[in-house]
PDB file of C-alpha atoms in Angstrom:
ATOM      1  CA  MET U  17       0.000   0.000   0.000  1.00  0.00           C
ATOM      2  CA  ALA U  18       1.495   3.287  -1.045  1.00  0.00           C
ATOM      3  CA  SER U  19       0.423   6.399   0.827  1.00  0.00           C
ATOM      4  CA  SER U  20      -0.244   9.723  -0.853  1.00  0.00           C
ATOM      5  CA  PHE U  21       0.891  11.602   2.268  1.00  0.00           C
ATOM      6  CA  ASN U  22       4.351  13.169   2.133  1.00  0.00           C
ATOM      7  CA  VAL U  23       6.416  12.792   5.348  1.00  0.00           C
ATOM      8  CA  GLU U  24       9.651  14.730   5.838  1.00  0.00           C
ATOM      9  CA  SER U  25      10.047  14.304   9.601  1.00  0.00           C
ATOM     10  CA  ALA U  26       7.999  13.297  12.637  1.00  0.00           C
ATOM     11  CA  ASP U  27       8.526  16.727  14.222  1.00  0.00           C
ATOM     12  CA  GLY U  28       7.416  18.471  11.047  1.00  0.00           C
ATOM     13  CA  TYR U  29       4.300  16.327  10.806  1.00  0.00           C
ATOM     14  CA  GLU U  30       3.524  17.016  14.455  1.00  0.00           C
ATOM     15  CA  ARG U  31       3.562  20.755  13.762  1.00  0.00           C
ATOM     16  CA  LEU U  32       1.581  20.388  10.548  1.00  0.00           C
ATOM     17  CA  MET U  33      -1.099  17.927  11.661  1.00  0.00           C
ATOM     18  CA  GLY U  34      -0.205  15.839  14.703  1.00  0.00           C
ATOM     19  CA  ARG U  35      -1.181  18.561  17.157  1.00  0.00           C
ATOM     20  CA  TRP U  36      -4.620  18.755  15.536  1.00  0.00           C
ATOM     21  CA  SER U  37      -4.999  14.968  15.395  1.00  0.00           C
ATOM     22  CA  LYS U  38      -4.540  15.032  19.168  1.00  0.00           C
ATOM     23  CA  ARG U  39      -7.370  17.527  19.431  1.00  0.00           C
ATOM     24  CA  LEU U  40      -9.642  15.370  17.255  1.00  0.00           C
ATOM     25  CA  ALA U  41      -8.796  12.027  18.913  1.00  0.00           C
ATOM     26  CA  PRO U  42     -10.975  12.291  22.066  1.00  0.00           C
ATOM     27  CA  GLY U  43     -14.132  13.066  20.091  1.00  0.00           C
ATOM     28  CA  PHE U  44     -13.370  10.246  17.682  1.00  0.00           C
ATOM     29  CA  ILE U  45     -12.854   7.797  20.559  1.00  0.00           C
ATOM     30  CA  ASP U  46     -16.172   8.845  22.085  1.00  0.00           C
ATOM     31  CA  PHE U  47     -17.866   8.231  18.735  1.00  0.00           C
ATOM     32  CA  ALA U  48     -16.121   4.877  18.152  1.00  0.00           C
ATOM     33  CA  GLY U  49     -16.774   3.681  21.711  1.00  0.00           C
ATOM     34  CA  LEU U  50     -14.572   1.650  24.049  1.00  0.00           C
ATOM     35  CA  ALA U  51     -15.102  -0.910  26.793  1.00  0.00           C
ATOM     36  CA  ASP U  52     -12.844  -2.133  29.572  1.00  0.00           C
ATOM     37  CA  GLY U  53     -10.845  -5.231  28.777  1.00  0.00           C
ATOM     38  CA  GLU U  54     -10.765  -4.645  25.028  1.00  0.00           C
ATOM     39  CA  SER U  55      -7.879  -5.060  22.608  1.00  0.00           C
ATOM     40  CA  VAL U  56      -7.766  -2.175  20.137  1.00  0.00           C
ATOM     41  CA  LEU U  57      -5.927  -1.773  16.827  1.00  0.00           C
ATOM     42  CA  ASP U  58      -4.856   1.699  15.662  1.00  0.00           C
ATOM     43  CA  VAL U  59      -4.467   1.574  11.871  1.00  0.00           C
ATOM     44  CA  GLY U  60      -2.128   4.311  10.652  1.00  0.00           C
ATOM     45  CA  CYS U  61      -0.905   5.644  13.979  1.00  0.00           C
ATOM     46  CA  GLY U  62       1.212   8.516  12.640  1.00  0.00           C
ATOM     47  CA  THR U  63       3.018  10.149  15.553  1.00  0.00           C
ATOM     48  CA  GLY U  64       0.658   8.501  18.032  1.00  0.00           C
ATOM     49  CA  SER U  65      -2.214  10.962  18.473  1.00  0.00           C
ATOM     50  CA  LEU U  66      -4.855   8.224  18.715  1.00  0.00           C
ATOM     51  CA  THR U  67      -2.528   5.611  20.219  1.00  0.00           C
ATOM     52  CA  PHE U  68      -1.665   7.700  23.249  1.00  0.00           C
ATOM     53  CA  ALA U  69      -5.204   9.012  23.630  1.00  0.00           C
ATOM     54  CA  LEU U  70      -6.311   5.373  23.845  1.00  0.00           C
ATOM     55  CA  ALA U  71      -3.585   4.757  26.422  1.00  0.00           C
ATOM     56  CA  GLY U  72      -5.350   7.301  28.607  1.00  0.00           C
ATOM     57  CA  ARG U  73      -8.127   4.741  29.075  1.00  0.00           C
ATOM     58  CA  PRO U  74      -6.741   2.500  31.846  1.00  0.00           C
ATOM     59  CA  GLY U  75      -9.346  -0.222  31.320  1.00  0.00           C
ATOM     60  CA  LEU U  76      -8.078  -1.254  27.883  1.00  0.00           C
ATOM     61  CA  LYS U  77      -6.270  -4.584  27.751  1.00  0.00           C
ATOM     62  CA  SER U  78      -3.956  -3.854  24.825  1.00  0.00           C
ATOM     63  CA  ILE U  79      -3.311  -1.285  22.096  1.00  0.00           C
ATOM     64  CA  THR U  80      -1.628  -2.311  18.853  1.00  0.00           C
ATOM     65  CA  ALA U  81      -0.462   0.489  16.559  1.00  0.00           C
ATOM     66  CA  ILE U  82       0.675   0.110  12.952  1.00  0.00           C
ATOM     67  CA  ASP U  83       1.843   2.552  10.309  1.00  0.00           C
ATOM     68  CA  PHE U  84       3.254   2.252   6.804  1.00  0.00           C
ATOM     69  CA  SER U  85       5.903   4.928   7.444  1.00  0.00           C
ATOM     70  CA  PRO U  86       9.057   3.855   9.321  1.00  0.00           C
ATOM     71  CA  VAL U  87       9.476   7.514  10.342  1.00  0.00           C
ATOM     72  CA  PHE U  88       6.220   7.342  12.305  1.00  0.00           C
ATOM     73  CA  VAL U  89       6.869   3.866  13.708  1.00  0.00           C
ATOM     74  CA  GLU U  90      10.212   5.015  15.105  1.00  0.00           C
ATOM     75  CA  ALA U  91       8.706   8.192  16.567  1.00  0.00           C
ATOM     76  CA  VAL U  92       5.900   6.345  18.386  1.00  0.00           C
ATOM     77  CA  THR U  93       8.269   3.637  19.612  1.00  0.00           C
ATOM     78  CA  GLN U  94      10.597   6.249  21.101  1.00  0.00           C
ATOM     79  CA  ARG U  95       7.729   8.021  22.869  1.00  0.00           C
ATOM     80  CA  ASN U  96       6.008   4.936  24.241  1.00  0.00           C
ATOM     81  CA  THR U  97       6.225   4.047  27.922  1.00  0.00           C
ATOM     82  CA  ASP U  98       2.993   2.014  28.211  1.00  0.00           C
ATOM     83  CA  PRO U  99       3.497  -1.774  28.298  1.00  0.00           C
ATOM     84  CA  ARG U 100       0.032  -2.295  26.797  1.00  0.00           C
ATOM     85  CA  ILE U 101       1.145  -0.628  23.544  1.00  0.00           C
ATOM     86  CA  THR U 102       2.924  -2.478  20.729  1.00  0.00           C
ATOM     87  CA  ILE U 103       3.987  -0.741  17.532  1.00  0.00           C
ATOM     88  CA  GLN U 104       5.039  -2.162  14.182  1.00  0.00           C
ATOM     89  CA  GLN U 105       5.390  -1.207  10.550  1.00  0.00           C
ATOM     90  CA  ALA U 106       2.578  -2.684   8.465  1.00  0.00           C
ATOM     91  CA  ASP U 107       0.323  -2.145   5.467  1.00  0.00           C
ATOM     92  CA  ALA U 108      -3.279  -1.129   6.201  1.00  0.00           C
ATOM     93  CA  CYS U 109      -4.345  -3.103   3.126  1.00  0.00           C
ATOM     94  CA  ALA U 110      -2.615  -6.307   4.310  1.00  0.00           C
ATOM     95  CA  LEU U 111      -2.728  -6.312   8.112  1.00  0.00           C
ATOM     96  CA  PRO U 112      -0.344  -8.906   9.622  1.00  0.00           C
ATOM     97  CA  PHE U 113      -2.876 -10.276  12.111  1.00  0.00           C
ATOM     98  CA  GLU U 114      -5.129 -13.314  12.312  1.00  0.00           C
ATOM     99  CA  ASP U 115      -8.871 -13.049  11.803  1.00  0.00           C
ATOM    100  CA  ASP U 116     -10.865 -11.924  14.864  1.00  0.00           C
ATOM    101  CA  SER U 117      -7.754 -10.665  16.694  1.00  0.00           C
ATOM    102  CA  PHE U 118      -9.193  -7.413  18.094  1.00  0.00           C
ATOM    103  CA  ASP U 119     -12.319  -6.010  19.721  1.00  0.00           C
ATOM    104  CA  ARG U 120     -12.058  -2.754  17.771  1.00  0.00           C
ATOM    105  CA  ALA U 121     -10.053  -1.412  14.828  1.00  0.00           C
ATOM    106  CA  LEU U 122      -9.839   2.374  14.636  1.00  0.00           C
ATOM    107  CA  SER U 123      -8.265   4.597  12.001  1.00  0.00           C
ATOM    108  CA  LEU U 124      -7.863   8.337  12.509  1.00  0.00           C
ATOM    109  CA  LEU U 125      -7.095  10.578   9.502  1.00  0.00           C
ATOM    110  CA  VAL U 126      -5.594   7.802   7.394  1.00  0.00           C
ATOM    111  CA  LEU U 127      -8.014   6.249   4.892  1.00  0.00           C
ATOM    112  CA  HIS U 128      -8.099   9.305   2.603  1.00  0.00           C
ATOM    113  CA  PHE U 129      -4.370   8.804   2.015  1.00  0.00           C
ATOM    114  CA  VAL U 130      -4.793   5.121   1.102  1.00  0.00           C
ATOM    115  CA  PRO U 131      -5.370   4.792  -2.667  1.00  0.00           C
ATOM    116  CA  GLU U 132      -7.251   1.498  -2.193  1.00  0.00           C
ATOM    117  CA  ALA U 133      -9.090   2.612   0.941  1.00  0.00           C
ATOM    118  CA  GLY U 134     -11.782  -0.050   0.579  1.00  0.00           C
ATOM    119  CA  LYS U 135      -9.155  -2.768   1.050  1.00  0.00           C
ATOM    120  CA  ALA U 136      -8.129  -1.148   4.323  1.00  0.00           C
ATOM    121  CA  VAL U 137     -11.753  -1.202   5.512  1.00  0.00           C
ATOM    122  CA  ALA U 138     -12.013  -4.872   4.536  1.00  0.00           C
ATOM    123  CA  GLU U 139      -8.831  -5.667   6.454  1.00  0.00           C
ATOM    124  CA  MET U 140     -10.033  -3.831   9.547  1.00  0.00           C
ATOM    125  CA  ARG U 141     -13.255  -5.832   9.411  1.00  0.00           C
ATOM    126  CA  ARG U 142     -11.328  -9.102   8.984  1.00  0.00           C
ATOM    127  CA  VAL U 143      -9.180  -8.661  12.085  1.00  0.00           C
ATOM    128  CA  VAL U 144     -12.076  -7.613  14.363  1.00  0.00           C
ATOM    129  CA  ARG U 145     -14.125 -10.294  16.120  1.00  0.00           C
ATOM    130  CA  PRO U 146     -17.873 -10.661  15.508  1.00  0.00           C
ATOM    131  CA  GLY U 147     -19.655  -8.084  17.612  1.00  0.00           C
ATOM    132  CA  GLY U 148     -16.626  -5.791  17.527  1.00  0.00           C
ATOM    133  CA  VAL U 149     -16.425  -2.346  15.962  1.00  0.00           C
ATOM    134  CA  VAL U 150     -14.614  -0.783  13.013  1.00  0.00           C
ATOM    135  CA  ALA U 151     -14.419   3.020  12.996  1.00  0.00           C
ATOM    136  CA  ALA U 152     -12.576   5.612  10.935  1.00  0.00           C
ATOM    137  CA  ALA U 153     -12.387   9.360  10.425  1.00  0.00           C
ATOM    138  CA  VAL U 154     -11.022  11.421   7.522  1.00  0.00           C
ATOM    139  CA  TRP U 155     -10.777  15.156   6.953  1.00  0.00           C
ATOM    140  CA  ASP U 156     -13.406  16.748   4.735  1.00  0.00           C
ATOM    141  CA  HIS U 157     -10.869  18.503   2.539  1.00  0.00           C
ATOM    142  CA  TYR U 158     -13.448  19.933   0.145  1.00  0.00           C
ATOM    143  CA  GLY U 159     -15.910  21.502   2.556  1.00  0.00           C
ATOM    144  CA  GLY U 160     -14.426  21.248   6.012  1.00  0.00           C
ATOM    145  CA  MET U 161     -10.782  22.330   5.996  1.00  0.00           C
ATOM    146  CA  SER U 162     -11.063  26.096   5.782  1.00  0.00           C
ATOM    147  CA  GLY U 163      -7.384  26.860   6.405  1.00  0.00           C
ATOM    148  CA  MET U 164      -6.025  24.448   3.827  1.00  0.00           C
ATOM    149  CA  ARG U 165      -8.699  25.323   1.258  1.00  0.00           C
ATOM    150  CA  MET U 166      -7.694  28.954   1.700  1.00  0.00           C
ATOM    151  CA  VAL U 167      -4.164  28.004   0.669  1.00  0.00           C
ATOM    152  CA  TRP U 168      -5.119  25.739  -2.240  1.00  0.00           C
ATOM    153  CA  ASP U 169      -7.563  28.302  -3.635  1.00  0.00           C
ATOM    154  CA  THR U 170      -4.891  30.990  -3.360  1.00  0.00           C
ATOM    155  CA  VAL U 171      -2.142  29.028  -5.108  1.00  0.00           C
ATOM    156  CA  ALA U 172      -4.534  27.811  -7.802  1.00  0.00           C
ATOM    157  CA  MET U 173      -5.021  31.437  -8.846  1.00  0.00           C
ATOM    158  CA  ILE U 174      -1.254  31.849  -9.235  1.00  0.00           C
ATOM    159  CA  ASP U 175      -0.118  28.532 -10.694  1.00  0.00           C
ATOM    160  CA  ALA U 176      -2.261  26.625 -13.191  1.00  0.00           C
ATOM    161  CA  SER U 177      -0.562  23.339 -12.273  1.00  0.00           C
ATOM    162  CA  ALA U 178      -1.949  23.687  -8.746  1.00  0.00           C
ATOM    163  CA  ARG U 179      -5.535  23.384  -9.987  1.00  0.00           C
ATOM    164  CA  ALA U 180      -5.299  19.667 -10.698  1.00  0.00           C
ATOM    165  CA  MET U 181      -3.523  19.162  -7.359  1.00  0.00           C
ATOM    166  CA  ARG U 182      -6.301  21.061  -5.594  1.00  0.00           C
ATOM    167  CA  HIS U 183      -8.820  18.682  -7.176  1.00  0.00           C
ATOM    168  CA  ARG U 184      -6.890  15.605  -5.999  1.00  0.00           C
ATOM    169  CA  TYR U 185      -6.581  17.087  -2.516  1.00  0.00           C
ATOM    170  CA  SER U 186     -10.297  17.902  -2.313  1.00  0.00           C
ATOM    171  CA  PHE U 187     -11.572  14.538  -3.523  1.00  0.00           C
ATOM    172  CA  GLN U 188      -9.294  11.918  -2.015  1.00  0.00           C
ATOM    173  CA  PRO U 189     -10.821   8.548  -1.071  1.00  0.00           C
ATOM    174  CA  MET U 190     -13.641   8.497   1.508  1.00  0.00           C
ATOM    175  CA  MET U 191     -14.116  12.286   1.531  1.00  0.00           C
ATOM    176  CA  ARG U 192     -17.442  12.699  -0.237  1.00  0.00           C
ATOM    177  CA  PRO U 193     -20.550  12.614   1.977  1.00  0.00           C
ATOM    178  CA  GLY U 194     -21.681   9.017   2.412  1.00  0.00           C
ATOM    179  CA  GLU U 195     -18.610   7.539   0.701  1.00  0.00           C
ATOM    180  CA  MET U 196     -17.127   5.976   3.821  1.00  0.00           C
ATOM    181  CA  LYS U 197     -20.540   4.662   4.862  1.00  0.00           C
ATOM    182  CA  ALA U 198     -20.973   3.047   1.446  1.00  0.00           C
ATOM    183  CA  SER U 199     -17.596   1.326   1.820  1.00  0.00           C
ATOM    184  CA  PHE U 200     -18.550   0.033   5.264  1.00  0.00           C
ATOM    185  CA  VAL U 201     -21.773  -1.384   3.788  1.00  0.00           C
ATOM    186  CA  GLU U 202     -19.904  -2.940   0.866  1.00  0.00           C
ATOM    187  CA  ASN U 203     -17.510  -4.640   3.254  1.00  0.00           C
ATOM    188  CA  GLY U 204     -20.267  -6.270   5.293  1.00  0.00           C
ATOM    189  CA  LEU U 205     -20.384  -4.077   8.389  1.00  0.00           C
ATOM    190  CA  ALA U 206     -23.713  -3.541  10.147  1.00  0.00           C
ATOM    191  CA  ASP U 207     -25.397  -0.879  12.304  1.00  0.00           C
ATOM    192  CA  ILE U 208     -23.402   1.776  10.452  1.00  0.00           C
ATOM    193  CA  GLU U 209     -23.449   5.389  11.558  1.00  0.00           C
ATOM    194  CA  GLU U 210     -21.765   8.326   9.858  1.00  0.00           C
ATOM    195  CA  THR U 211     -21.325  11.771  11.407  1.00  0.00           C
ATOM    196  CA  SER U 212     -19.005  14.774  11.342  1.00  0.00           C
ATOM    197  CA  LEU U 213     -16.571  15.935  14.027  1.00  0.00           C
ATOM    198  CA  THR U 214     -15.341  19.527  14.306  1.00  0.00           C
ATOM    199  CA  ILE U 215     -12.297  21.067  15.951  1.00  0.00           C
ATOM    200  CA  ARG U 216     -10.551  24.441  15.710  1.00  0.00           C
ATOM    201  CA  MET U 217      -6.992  24.717  14.420  1.00  0.00           C
ATOM    202  CA  ASP U 218      -5.499  27.675  16.301  1.00  0.00           C
ATOM    203  CA  TYR U 219      -2.296  29.334  15.094  1.00  0.00           C
ATOM    204  CA  SER U 220      -0.251  31.950  16.897  1.00  0.00           C
ATOM    205  CA  SER U 221       1.064  33.588  13.721  1.00  0.00           C
ATOM    206  CA  PHE U 222       1.542  33.155   9.991  1.00  0.00           C
ATOM    207  CA  ASP U 223       4.866  31.434  10.633  1.00  0.00           C
ATOM    208  CA  ASP U 224       3.155  28.957  12.956  1.00  0.00           C
ATOM    209  CA  PHE U 225       0.697  28.195  10.149  1.00  0.00           C
ATOM    210  CA  TRP U 226       3.087  28.188   7.185  1.00  0.00           C
ATOM    211  CA  ALA U 227       6.468  26.920   8.471  1.00  0.00           C
ATOM    212  CA  PRO U 228       5.763  23.140   8.294  1.00  0.00           C
ATOM    213  CA  ILE U 229       4.264  23.528   4.816  1.00  0.00           C
ATOM    214  CA  ALA U 230       7.224  25.648   3.721  1.00  0.00           C
ATOM    215  CA  ALA U 231       9.496  22.870   4.998  1.00  0.00           C
ATOM    216  CA  GLY U 232       7.816  20.376   2.660  1.00  0.00           C
ATOM    217  CA  GLU U 233       5.443  18.530   4.979  1.00  0.00           C
ATOM    218  CA  GLY U 234       2.261  16.967   3.617  1.00  0.00           C
ATOM    219  CA  PRO U 235       0.777  17.154   0.109  1.00  0.00           C
ATOM    220  CA  LEU U 236       0.760  20.953   0.105  1.00  0.00           C
ATOM    221  CA  GLY U 237       4.325  21.072   1.366  1.00  0.00           C
ATOM    222  CA  LYS U 238       5.460  18.704  -1.367  1.00  0.00           C
ATOM    223  CA  TYR U 239       3.903  21.017  -3.954  1.00  0.00           C
ATOM    224  CA  VAL U 240       5.499  24.120  -2.432  1.00  0.00           C
ATOM    225  CA  ALA U 241       8.923  22.468  -2.249  1.00  0.00           C
ATOM    226  CA  GLY U 242       8.824  21.817  -5.996  1.00  0.00           C
ATOM    227  CA  LEU U 243       8.187  25.415  -7.046  1.00  0.00           C
ATOM    228  CA  ASP U 244      10.739  27.567  -8.853  1.00  0.00           C
ATOM    229  CA  ALA U 245      12.059  30.562  -6.896  1.00  0.00           C
ATOM    230  CA  TYR U 246       9.843  33.137  -8.646  1.00  0.00           C
ATOM    231  CA  THR U 247       6.601  31.193  -8.163  1.00  0.00           C
ATOM    232  CA  ARG U 248       7.576  30.287  -4.613  1.00  0.00           C
ATOM    233  CA  THR U 249       7.943  33.973  -3.722  1.00  0.00           C
ATOM    234  CA  ARG U 250       4.571  34.752  -5.238  1.00  0.00           C
ATOM    235  CA  VAL U 251       2.936  31.883  -3.368  1.00  0.00           C
ATOM    236  CA  ASP U 252       4.516  32.794  -0.015  1.00  0.00           C
ATOM    237  CA  THR U 253       3.380  36.400  -0.388  1.00  0.00           C
ATOM    238  CA  ALA U 254      -0.149  35.568  -1.539  1.00  0.00           C
ATOM    239  CA  VAL U 255      -0.741  32.990   1.205  1.00  0.00           C
ATOM    240  CA  ARG U 256       0.487  35.415   3.849  1.00  0.00           C
ATOM    241  CA  GLU U 257      -1.956  38.022   2.538  1.00  0.00           C
ATOM    242  CA  ALA U 258      -4.776  35.454   2.640  1.00  0.00           C
ATOM    243  CA  TYR U 259      -3.879  34.448   6.200  1.00  0.00           C
ATOM    244  CA  GLU U 260      -3.671  38.039   7.437  1.00  0.00           C
ATOM    245  CA  ALA U 261      -6.772  39.153   5.477  1.00  0.00           C
ATOM    246  CA  GLY U 262      -5.940  42.826   5.920  1.00  0.00           C
ATOM    247  CA  GLU U 263      -5.188  42.578   9.640  1.00  0.00           C
ATOM    248  CA  PRO U 264      -1.769  42.497  11.349  1.00  0.00           C
ATOM    249  CA  ASP U 265      -0.094  39.125  11.622  1.00  0.00           C
ATOM    250  CA  GLY U 266      -1.121  37.216  14.741  1.00  0.00           C
ATOM    251  CA  PRO U 267      -3.434  34.486  16.020  1.00  0.00           C
ATOM    252  CA  ARG U 268      -5.973  32.929  13.653  1.00  0.00           C
ATOM    253  CA  SER U 269      -8.440  30.068  14.166  1.00  0.00           C
ATOM    254  CA  PHE U 270      -9.800  27.808  11.426  1.00  0.00           C
ATOM    255  CA  ALA U 271     -12.717  25.403  11.718  1.00  0.00           C
ATOM    256  CA  SER U 272     -11.794  21.887  10.602  1.00  0.00           C
ATOM    257  CA  VAL U 273     -14.326  19.118  10.001  1.00  0.00           C
ATOM    258  CA  ALA U 274     -13.802  15.364   9.700  1.00  0.00           C
ATOM    259  CA  TRP U 275     -16.186  12.691   8.484  1.00  0.00           C
ATOM    260  CA  ALA U 276     -16.437   9.778  10.927  1.00  0.00           C
ATOM    261  CA  CYS U 277     -18.008   6.359  10.419  1.00  0.00           C
ATOM    262  CA  ARG U 278     -18.443   3.267  12.566  1.00  0.00           C
ATOM    263  CA  GLY U 279     -19.923  -0.159  12.002  1.00  0.00           C
ATOM    264  CA  LYS U 280     -20.289  -3.500  13.764  1.00  0.00           C
ATOM    265  CA  VAL U 281     -18.742  -6.743  12.610  1.00  0.00           C
ATOM    266  CA  VAL U 282     -21.299  -9.510  12.194  1.00  0.00           C
ATOM    267  CA  ALA U 283     -20.603 -13.232  12.077  1.00  0.00           C
TER     268      ALA U 283
END
């Protein structure tokens, strides 16, 4: 399974998205549900936002975290101090676990970066016991990520090549309303519920907002890193103007919405 997410460093990802994943994780856990004594699989753990939020629930029996990126696996391994947590590199579309191995399989902000996302849903269902739960959440890039859409819409007015990239960003797998639910149905899950979860992404300044992108993190960062010097200057200036919106540089807050879906595994 290739991932369409560009990772330069764990610290850079943490500044770009990990800090917001942490903010989203508690609401996602509440939606997905947990029970004491359960074994939970975190599919696509990144820098551990969901993994360590789960570790805050003392009643869980075990937490298994996997990620395709060795950068993330190393980062989570170095941070971990909880003996209930195990971490390994693995493919979400070919999970290295036996059938019925877990009570729940959760995936936070991952499936939209998996080109064959339906296979990942099928694998999550396979490794969860009958009566267990599969749940996932993805950003709504088209209608729910106001800060990032601000950037993509700005650069698309400057650079024609950014328009196709904006389209790919806005319509990645599982992002359209009902798309994740349809995949859960197709893969045999029952009692399916889809909802949206909202957080605020709060930045102290333009540099706080732009620095990880300017350093090449994520899909937008990969695009920015590939620009020639002239276009890069134009983009940096235009995005700063969009961020500031006629006011002095300083704190800004952007609403960010994720689609979330859960379903029950039936025998």
